[in-house]
Amino acid sequence: MWRISMAKALVGFIGGPTPAELQQTATLRRRVADLEAEVGRLKTENDGLLQALRERVESVNASDLMEPVAH
């Protein structure tokens, strides 16, 4: 318990984070949020592409495999 009090005392003595550190923390948090949103967007896009591929594969039948592919 005394360690927590000592840590709080040290932070108080040092003065805590500087305005520049607070700004950097805010910037990093925004960046993390932006990256999380991008991951979500890419996951949604990937899920859509996988579904389209599944539908395409399901629509293929044996006769489609016998026809030559047009270039």
PDB file of N, CA and C in Angstrom:
ATOM      1  N   MET A   1       0.822  -1.196   0.000  1.00  0.00           N
ATOM      2  CA  MET A   1       0.000   0.000   0.000  1.00  0.00           C
ATOM      3  C   MET A   1       0.868   1.263   0.000  1.00  0.00           C
ATOM      4  N   TRP A   2       1.989   1.206   0.722  1.00  0.00           N
ATOM      5  CA  TRP A   2       2.852   2.378   0.786  1.00  0.00           C
ATOM      6  C   TRP A   2       3.468   2.686  -0.572  1.00  0.00           C
ATOM      7  N   ARG A   3       3.594   1.623  -1.441  1.00  0.00           N
ATOM      8  CA  ARG A   3       4.169   1.854  -2.767  1.00  0.00           C
ATOM      9  C   ARG A   3       3.277   2.753  -3.606  1.00  0.00           C
ATOM     10  N   ILE A   4       1.983   2.539  -3.481  1.00  0.00           N
ATOM     11  CA  ILE A   4       1.042   3.372  -4.235  1.00  0.00           C
ATOM     12  C   ILE A   4       1.134   4.814  -3.748  1.00  0.00           C
ATOM     13  N   SER A   5       1.182   4.989  -2.442  1.00  0.00           N
ATOM     14  CA  SER A   5       1.297   6.341  -1.887  1.00  0.00           C
ATOM     15  C   SER A   5       2.601   6.991  -2.327  1.00  0.00           C
ATOM     16  N   MET A   6       3.671   6.212  -2.347  1.00  0.00           N
ATOM     17  CA  MET A   6       4.966   6.728  -2.769  1.00  0.00           C
ATOM     18  C   MET A   6       4.916   7.123  -4.244  1.00  0.00           C
ATOM     19  N   ALA A   7       4.279   6.278  -5.055  1.00  0.00           N
ATOM     20  CA  ALA A   7       4.179   6.591  -6.483  1.00  0.00           C
ATOM     21  C   ALA A   7       3.373   7.867  -6.690  1.00  0.00           C
ATOM     22  N   LYS A   8       2.276   8.009  -5.968  1.00  0.00           N
ATOM     23  CA  LYS A   8       1.469   9.227  -6.086  1.00  0.00           C
ATOM     24  C   LYS A   8       2.270  10.441  -5.635  1.00  0.00           C
ATOM     25  N   ALA A   9       3.044  10.282  -4.585  1.00  0.00           N
ATOM     26  CA  ALA A   9       3.861  11.388  -4.097  1.00  0.00           C
ATOM     27  C   ALA A   9       4.912  11.776  -5.132  1.00  0.00           C
ATOM     28  N   LEU A  10       5.510  10.786  -5.769  1.00  0.00           N
ATOM     29  CA  LEU A  10       6.520  11.076  -6.783  1.00  0.00           C
ATOM     30  C   LEU A  10       5.912  11.783  -7.984  1.00  0.00           C
ATOM     31  N   VAL A  11       4.758  11.321  -8.414  1.00  0.00           N
ATOM     32  CA  VAL A  11       4.096  11.974  -9.544  1.00  0.00           C
ATOM     33  C   VAL A  11       3.745  13.408  -9.174  1.00  0.00           C
ATOM     34  N   GLY A  12       3.261  13.598  -7.970  1.00  0.00           N
ATOM     35  CA  GLY A  12       2.950  14.947  -7.514  1.00  0.00           C
ATOM     36  C   GLY A  12       4.193  15.814  -7.440  1.00  0.00           C
ATOM     37  N   PHE A  13       5.286  15.241  -6.999  1.00  0.00           N
ATOM     38  CA  PHE A  13       6.546  15.976  -6.892  1.00  0.00           C
ATOM     39  C   PHE A  13       7.090  16.347  -8.263  1.00  0.00           C
ATOM     40  N   ILE A  14       7.011  15.405  -9.189  1.00  0.00           N
ATOM     41  CA  ILE A  14       7.519  15.630 -10.540  1.00  0.00           C
ATOM     42  C   ILE A  14       6.603  16.590 -11.292  1.00  0.00           C
ATOM     43  N   GLY A  15       5.345  16.550 -10.970  1.00  0.00           N
ATOM     44  CA  GLY A  15       4.428  17.476 -11.605  1.00  0.00           C
ATOM     45  C   GLY A  15       3.474  16.818 -12.589  1.00  0.00           C
ATOM     46  N   GLY A  16       3.571  15.533 -12.769  1.00  0.00           N
ATOM     47  CA  GLY A  16       2.658  14.836 -13.672  1.00  0.00           C
ATOM     48  C   GLY A  16       3.028  15.061 -15.125  1.00  0.00           C
ATOM     49  N   PRO A  17       2.166  14.628 -16.012  1.00  0.00           N
ATOM     50  CA  PRO A  17       2.476  14.749 -17.450  1.00  0.00           C
ATOM     51  C   PRO A  17       2.472  16.214 -17.895  1.00  0.00           C
ATOM     52  N   THR A  18       3.332  16.492 -18.841  1.00  0.00           N
ATOM     53  CA  THR A  18       3.418  17.842 -19.391  1.00  0.00           C
ATOM     54  C   THR A  18       2.299  18.040 -20.409  1.00  0.00           C
ATOM     55  N   PRO A  19       1.982  19.273 -20.756  1.00  0.00           N
ATOM     56  CA  PRO A  19       0.973  19.508 -21.801  1.00  0.00           C
ATOM     57  C   PRO A  19       1.335  18.807 -23.116  1.00  0.00           C
ATOM     58  N   ALA A  20       2.623  18.770 -23.437  1.00  0.00           N
ATOM     59  CA  ALA A  20       3.040  18.089 -24.671  1.00  0.00           C
ATOM     60  C   ALA A  20       2.771  16.591 -24.581  1.00  0.00           C
ATOM     61  N   GLU A  21       2.995  16.011 -23.414  1.00  0.00           N
ATOM     62  CA  GLU A  21       2.723  14.576 -23.226  1.00  0.00           C
ATOM     63  C   GLU A  21       1.226  14.300 -23.292  1.00  0.00           C
ATOM     64  N   LEU A  22       0.440  15.179 -22.714  1.00  0.00           N
ATOM     65  CA  LEU A  22      -1.015  15.020 -22.786  1.00  0.00           C
ATOM     66  C   LEU A  22      -1.502  15.120 -24.231  1.00  0.00           C
ATOM     67  N   GLN A  23      -0.928  16.054 -24.995  1.00  0.00           N
ATOM     68  CA  GLN A  23      -1.284  16.210 -26.404  1.00  0.00           C
ATOM     69  C   GLN A  23      -0.894  14.962 -27.188  1.00  0.00           C
ATOM     70  N   GLN A  24       0.307  14.453 -26.922  1.00  0.00           N
ATOM     71  CA  GLN A  24       0.762  13.247 -27.610  1.00  0.00           C
ATOM     72  C   GLN A  24      -0.124  12.053 -27.279  1.00  0.00           C
ATOM     73  N   THR A  25      -0.525  11.940 -26.019  1.00  0.00           N
ATOM     74  CA  THR A  25      -1.422  10.853 -25.617  1.00  0.00           C
ATOM     75  C   THR A  25      -2.756  10.965 -26.345  1.00  0.00           C
ATOM     76  N   ALA A  26      -3.298  12.171 -26.423  1.00  0.00           N
ATOM     77  CA  ALA A  26      -4.564  12.377 -27.124  1.00  0.00           C
ATOM     78  C   ALA A  26      -4.429  12.036 -28.603  1.00  0.00           C
ATOM     79  N   THR A  27      -3.308  12.444 -29.203  1.00  0.00           N
ATOM     80  CA  THR A  27      -3.061  12.148 -30.616  1.00  0.00           C
ATOM     81  C   THR A  27      -2.966  10.639 -30.848  1.00  0.00           C
ATOM     82  N   LEU A  28      -2.259   9.960 -29.970  1.00  0.00           N
ATOM     83  CA  LEU A  28      -2.118   8.504 -30.103  1.00  0.00           C
ATOM     84  C   LEU A  28      -3.453   7.796 -29.909  1.00  0.00           C
ATOM     85  N   ARG A  29      -4.255   8.274 -28.989  1.00  0.00           N
ATOM     86  CA  ARG A  29      -5.576   7.656 -28.779  1.00  0.00           C
ATOM     87  C   ARG A  29      -6.465   7.830 -30.012  1.00  0.00           C
ATOM     88  N   ARG A  30      -6.396   9.027 -30.613  1.00  0.00           N
ATOM     89  CA  ARG A  30      -7.170   9.251 -31.849  1.00  0.00           C
ATOM     90  C   ARG A  30      -6.677   8.329 -32.960  1.00  0.00           C
ATOM     91  N   ARG A  31      -5.371   8.178 -33.055  1.00  0.00           N
ATOM     92  CA  ARG A  31      -4.787   7.313 -34.094  1.00  0.00           C
ATOM     93  C   ARG A  31      -5.223   5.870 -33.897  1.00  0.00           C
ATOM     94  N   VAL A  32      -5.210   5.402 -32.643  1.00  0.00           N
ATOM     95  CA  VAL A  32      -5.661   4.050 -32.340  1.00  0.00           C
ATOM     96  C   VAL A  32      -7.130   3.891 -32.729  1.00  0.00           C
ATOM     97  N   ALA A  33      -7.955   4.872 -32.400  1.00  0.00           N
ATOM     98  CA  ALA A  33      -9.374   4.807 -32.757  1.00  0.00           C
ATOM     99  C   ALA A  33      -9.546   4.776 -34.276  1.00  0.00           C
ATOM    100  N   ASP A  34      -8.765   5.586 -34.991  1.00  0.00           N
ATOM    101  CA  ASP A  34      -8.831   5.585 -36.459  1.00  0.00           C
ATOM    102  C   ASP A  34      -8.439   4.221 -37.023  1.00  0.00           C
ATOM    103  N   LEU A  35      -7.382   3.642 -36.470  1.00  0.00           N
ATOM    104  CA  LEU A  35      -6.929   2.325 -36.946  1.00  0.00           C
ATOM    105  C   LEU A  35      -7.948   1.232 -36.621  1.00  0.00           C
ATOM    106  N   GLU A  36      -8.577   1.325 -35.451  1.00  0.00           N
ATOM    107  CA  GLU A  36      -9.620   0.349 -35.110  1.00  0.00           C
ATOM    108  C   GLU A  36     -10.796   0.464 -36.081  1.00  0.00           C
ATOM    109  N   ALA A  37     -11.157   1.687 -36.446  1.00  0.00           N
ATOM    110  CA  ALA A  37     -12.245   1.887 -37.409  1.00  0.00           C
ATOM    111  C   ALA A  37     -11.854   1.325 -38.774  1.00  0.00           C
ATOM    112  N   GLU A  38     -10.606   1.519 -39.172  1.00  0.00           N
ATOM    113  CA  GLU A  38     -10.126   0.984 -40.454  1.00  0.00           C
ATOM    114  C   GLU A  38     -10.155  -0.544 -40.449  1.00  0.00           C
ATOM    115  N   VAL A  39      -9.759  -1.142 -39.347  1.00  0.00           N
ATOM    116  CA  VAL A  39      -9.820  -2.606 -39.233  1.00  0.00           C
ATOM    117  C   VAL A  39     -11.266  -3.066 -39.390  1.00  0.00           C
ATOM    118  N   GLY A  40     -12.190  -2.376 -38.758  1.00  0.00           N
ATOM    119  CA  GLY A  40     -13.606  -2.723 -38.893  1.00  0.00           C
ATOM    120  C   GLY A  40     -14.092  -2.597 -40.325  1.00  0.00           C
ATOM    121  N   ARG A  41     -13.693  -1.512 -40.987  1.00  0.00           N
ATOM    122  CA  ARG A  41     -14.094  -1.312 -42.385  1.00  0.00           C
ATOM    123  C   ARG A  41     -13.534  -2.416 -43.276  1.00  0.00           C
ATOM    124  N   LEU A  42     -12.257  -2.746 -43.079  1.00  0.00           N
ATOM    125  CA  LEU A  42     -11.634  -3.791 -43.890  1.00  0.00           C
ATOM    126  C   LEU A  42     -12.253  -5.161 -43.617  1.00  0.00           C
ATOM    127  N   LYS A  43     -12.623  -5.416 -42.367  1.00  0.00           N
ATOM    128  CA  LYS A  43     -13.270  -6.685 -42.037  1.00  0.00           C
ATOM    129  C   LYS A  43     -14.625  -6.785 -42.746  1.00  0.00           C
ATOM    130  N   THR A  44     -15.370  -5.695 -42.722  1.00  0.00           N
ATOM    131  CA  THR A  44     -16.663  -5.681 -43.411  1.00  0.00           C
ATOM    132  C   THR A  44     -16.477  -5.900 -44.909  1.00  0.00           C
ATOM    133  N   GLU A  45     -15.502  -5.218 -45.499  1.00  0.00           N
ATOM    134  CA  GLU A  45     -15.223  -5.382 -46.929  1.00  0.00           C
ATOM    135  C   GLU A  45     -14.797  -6.824 -47.228  1.00  0.00           C
ATOM    136  N   ASN A  46     -13.943  -7.374 -46.396  1.00  0.00           N
ATOM    137  CA  ASN A  46     -13.475  -8.745 -46.586  1.00  0.00           C
ATOM    138  C   ASN A  46     -14.640  -9.733 -46.482  1.00  0.00           C
ATOM    139  N   ASP A  47     -15.511  -9.531 -45.512  1.00  0.00           N
ATOM    140  CA  ASP A  47     -16.672 -10.408 -45.362  1.00  0.00           C
ATOM    141  C   ASP A  47     -17.551 -10.366 -46.613  1.00  0.00           C
ATOM    142  N   GLY A  48     -17.728  -9.174 -47.183  1.00  0.00           N
ATOM    143  CA  GLY A  48     -18.508  -9.035 -48.409  1.00  0.00           C
ATOM    144  C   GLY A  48     -17.854  -9.754 -49.581  1.00  0.00           C
ATOM    145  N   LEU A  49     -16.546  -9.630 -49.687  1.00  0.00           N
ATOM    146  CA  LEU A  49     -15.829 -10.308 -50.773  1.00  0.00           C
ATOM    147  C   LEU A  49     -15.910 -11.825 -50.618  1.00  0.00           C
ATOM    148  N   LEU A  50     -15.782 -12.307 -49.381  1.00  0.00           N
ATOM    149  CA  LEU A  50     -15.896 -13.750 -49.144  1.00  0.00           C
ATOM    150  C   LEU A  50     -17.298 -14.263 -49.503  1.00  0.00           C
ATOM    151  N   GLN A  51     -18.313 -13.483 -49.159  1.00  0.00           N
ATOM    152  CA  GLN A  51     -19.679 -13.879 -49.493  1.00  0.00           C
ATOM    153  C   GLN A  51     -19.877 -13.908 -51.012  1.00  0.00           C
ATOM    154  N   ALA A  52     -19.359 -12.915 -51.714  1.00  0.00           N
ATOM    155  CA  ALA A  52     -19.469 -12.892 -53.174  1.00  0.00           C
ATOM    156  C   ALA A  52     -18.744 -14.089 -53.785  1.00  0.00           C
ATOM    157  N   LEU A  53     -17.593 -14.431 -53.247  1.00  0.00           N
ATOM    158  CA  LEU A  53     -16.850 -15.590 -53.735  1.00  0.00           C
ATOM    159  C   LEU A  53     -17.632 -16.878 -53.486  1.00  0.00           C
ATOM    160  N   ARG A  54     -18.204 -17.004 -52.282  1.00  0.00           N
ATOM    161  CA  ARG A  54     -19.016 -18.203 -51.986  1.00  0.00           C
ATOM    162  C   ARG A  54     -20.178 -18.333 -52.974  1.00  0.00           C
ATOM    163  N   GLU A  55     -20.850 -17.218 -53.229  1.00  0.00           N
ATOM    164  CA  GLU A  55     -21.982 -17.237 -54.160  1.00  0.00           C
ATOM    165  C   GLU A  55     -21.520 -17.618 -55.558  1.00  0.00           C
ATOM    166  N   ARG A  56     -20.380 -17.109 -55.953  1.00  0.00           N
ATOM    167  CA  ARG A  56     -19.845 -17.424 -57.286  1.00  0.00           C
ATOM    168  C   ARG A  56     -19.491 -18.904 -57.389  1.00  0.00           C
ATOM    169  N   VAL A  57     -18.833 -19.432 -56.361  1.00  0.00           N
ATOM    170  CA  VAL A  57     -18.442 -20.846 -56.357  1.00  0.00           C
ATOM    171  C   VAL A  57     -19.684 -21.734 -56.347  1.00  0.00           C
ATOM    172  N   GLU A  58     -20.683 -21.355 -55.577  1.00  0.00           N
ATOM    173  CA  GLU A  58     -21.911 -22.154 -55.510  1.00  0.00           C
ATOM    174  C   GLU A  58     -22.655 -22.157 -56.845  1.00  0.00           C
ATOM    175  N   SER A  59     -22.470 -21.119 -57.656  1.00  0.00           N
ATOM    176  CA  SER A  59     -23.199 -21.038 -58.930  1.00  0.00           C
ATOM    177  C   SER A  59     -22.515 -21.828 -60.051  1.00  0.00           C
ATOM    178  N   VAL A  60     -21.302 -22.279 -59.804  1.00  0.00           N
ATOM    179  CA  VAL A  60     -20.568 -23.044 -60.823  1.00  0.00           C
ATOM    180  C   VAL A  60     -21.073 -24.479 -60.820  1.00  0.00           C
ATOM    181  N   ASN A  61     -21.313 -24.999 -62.038  1.00  0.00           N
ATOM    182  CA  ASN A  61     -21.706 -26.403 -62.148  1.00  0.00           C
ATOM    183  C   ASN A  61     -20.739 -27.127 -63.081  1.00  0.00           C
ATOM    184  N   ALA A  62     -20.913 -28.412 -63.230  1.00  0.00           N
ATOM    185  CA  ALA A  62     -19.983 -29.241 -64.005  1.00  0.00           C
ATOM    186  C   ALA A  62     -19.881 -28.771 -65.456  1.00  0.00           C
ATOM    187  N   SER A  63     -20.970 -28.365 -66.061  1.00  0.00           N
ATOM    188  CA  SER A  63     -20.911 -27.939 -67.463  1.00  0.00           C
ATOM    189  C   SER A  63     -20.086 -26.657 -67.611  1.00  0.00           C
ATOM    190  N   ASP A  64     -20.110 -25.800 -66.603  1.00  0.00           N
ATOM    191  CA  ASP A  64     -19.275 -24.587 -66.651  1.00  0.00           C
ATOM    192  C   ASP A  64     -17.790 -24.951 -66.697  1.00  0.00           C
ATOM    193  N   LEU A  65     -17.438 -26.034 -66.057  1.00  0.00           N
ATOM    194  CA  LEU A  65     -16.049 -26.453 -66.005  1.00  0.00           C
ATOM    195  C   LEU A  65     -15.592 -27.055 -67.333  1.00  0.00           C
ATOM    196  N   MET A  66     -16.526 -27.506 -68.151  1.00  0.00           N
ATOM    197  CA  MET A  66     -16.181 -28.126 -69.423  1.00  0.00           C
ATOM    198  C   MET A  66     -16.010 -27.117 -70.547  1.00  0.00           C
ATOM    199  N   GLU A  67     -16.561 -25.917 -70.377  1.00  0.00           N
ATOM    200  CA  GLU A  67     -16.480 -24.898 -71.431  1.00  0.00           C
ATOM    201  C   GLU A  67     -15.123 -24.223 -71.385  1.00  0.00           C
ATOM    202  N   PRO A  68     -14.551 -23.943 -72.589  1.00  0.00           N
ATOM    203  CA  PRO A  68     -13.262 -23.206 -72.594  1.00  0.00           C
ATOM    204  C   PRO A  68     -13.459 -21.783 -72.070  1.00  0.00           C
ATOM    205  N   VAL A  69     -12.465 -21.292 -71.455  1.00  0.00           N
ATOM    206  CA  VAL A  69     -12.515 -19.943 -70.898  1.00  0.00           C
ATOM    207  C   VAL A  69     -12.163 -18.954 -72.003  1.00  0.00           C
ATOM    208  N   ALA A  70     -12.991 -17.947 -72.180  1.00  0.00           N
ATOM    209  CA  ALA A  70     -12.721 -16.903 -73.191  1.00  0.00           C
ATOM    210  C   ALA A  70     -11.733 -15.919 -72.591  1.00  0.00           C
ATOM    211  N   HIS A  71     -10.766 -15.518 -73.388  1.00  0.00           N
ATOM    212  CA  HIS A  71      -9.757 -14.577 -72.915  1.00  0.00           C
ATOM    213  C   HIS A  71     -10.098 -13.207 -73.357  1.00  0.00           C
TER     214      HIS A  71
END
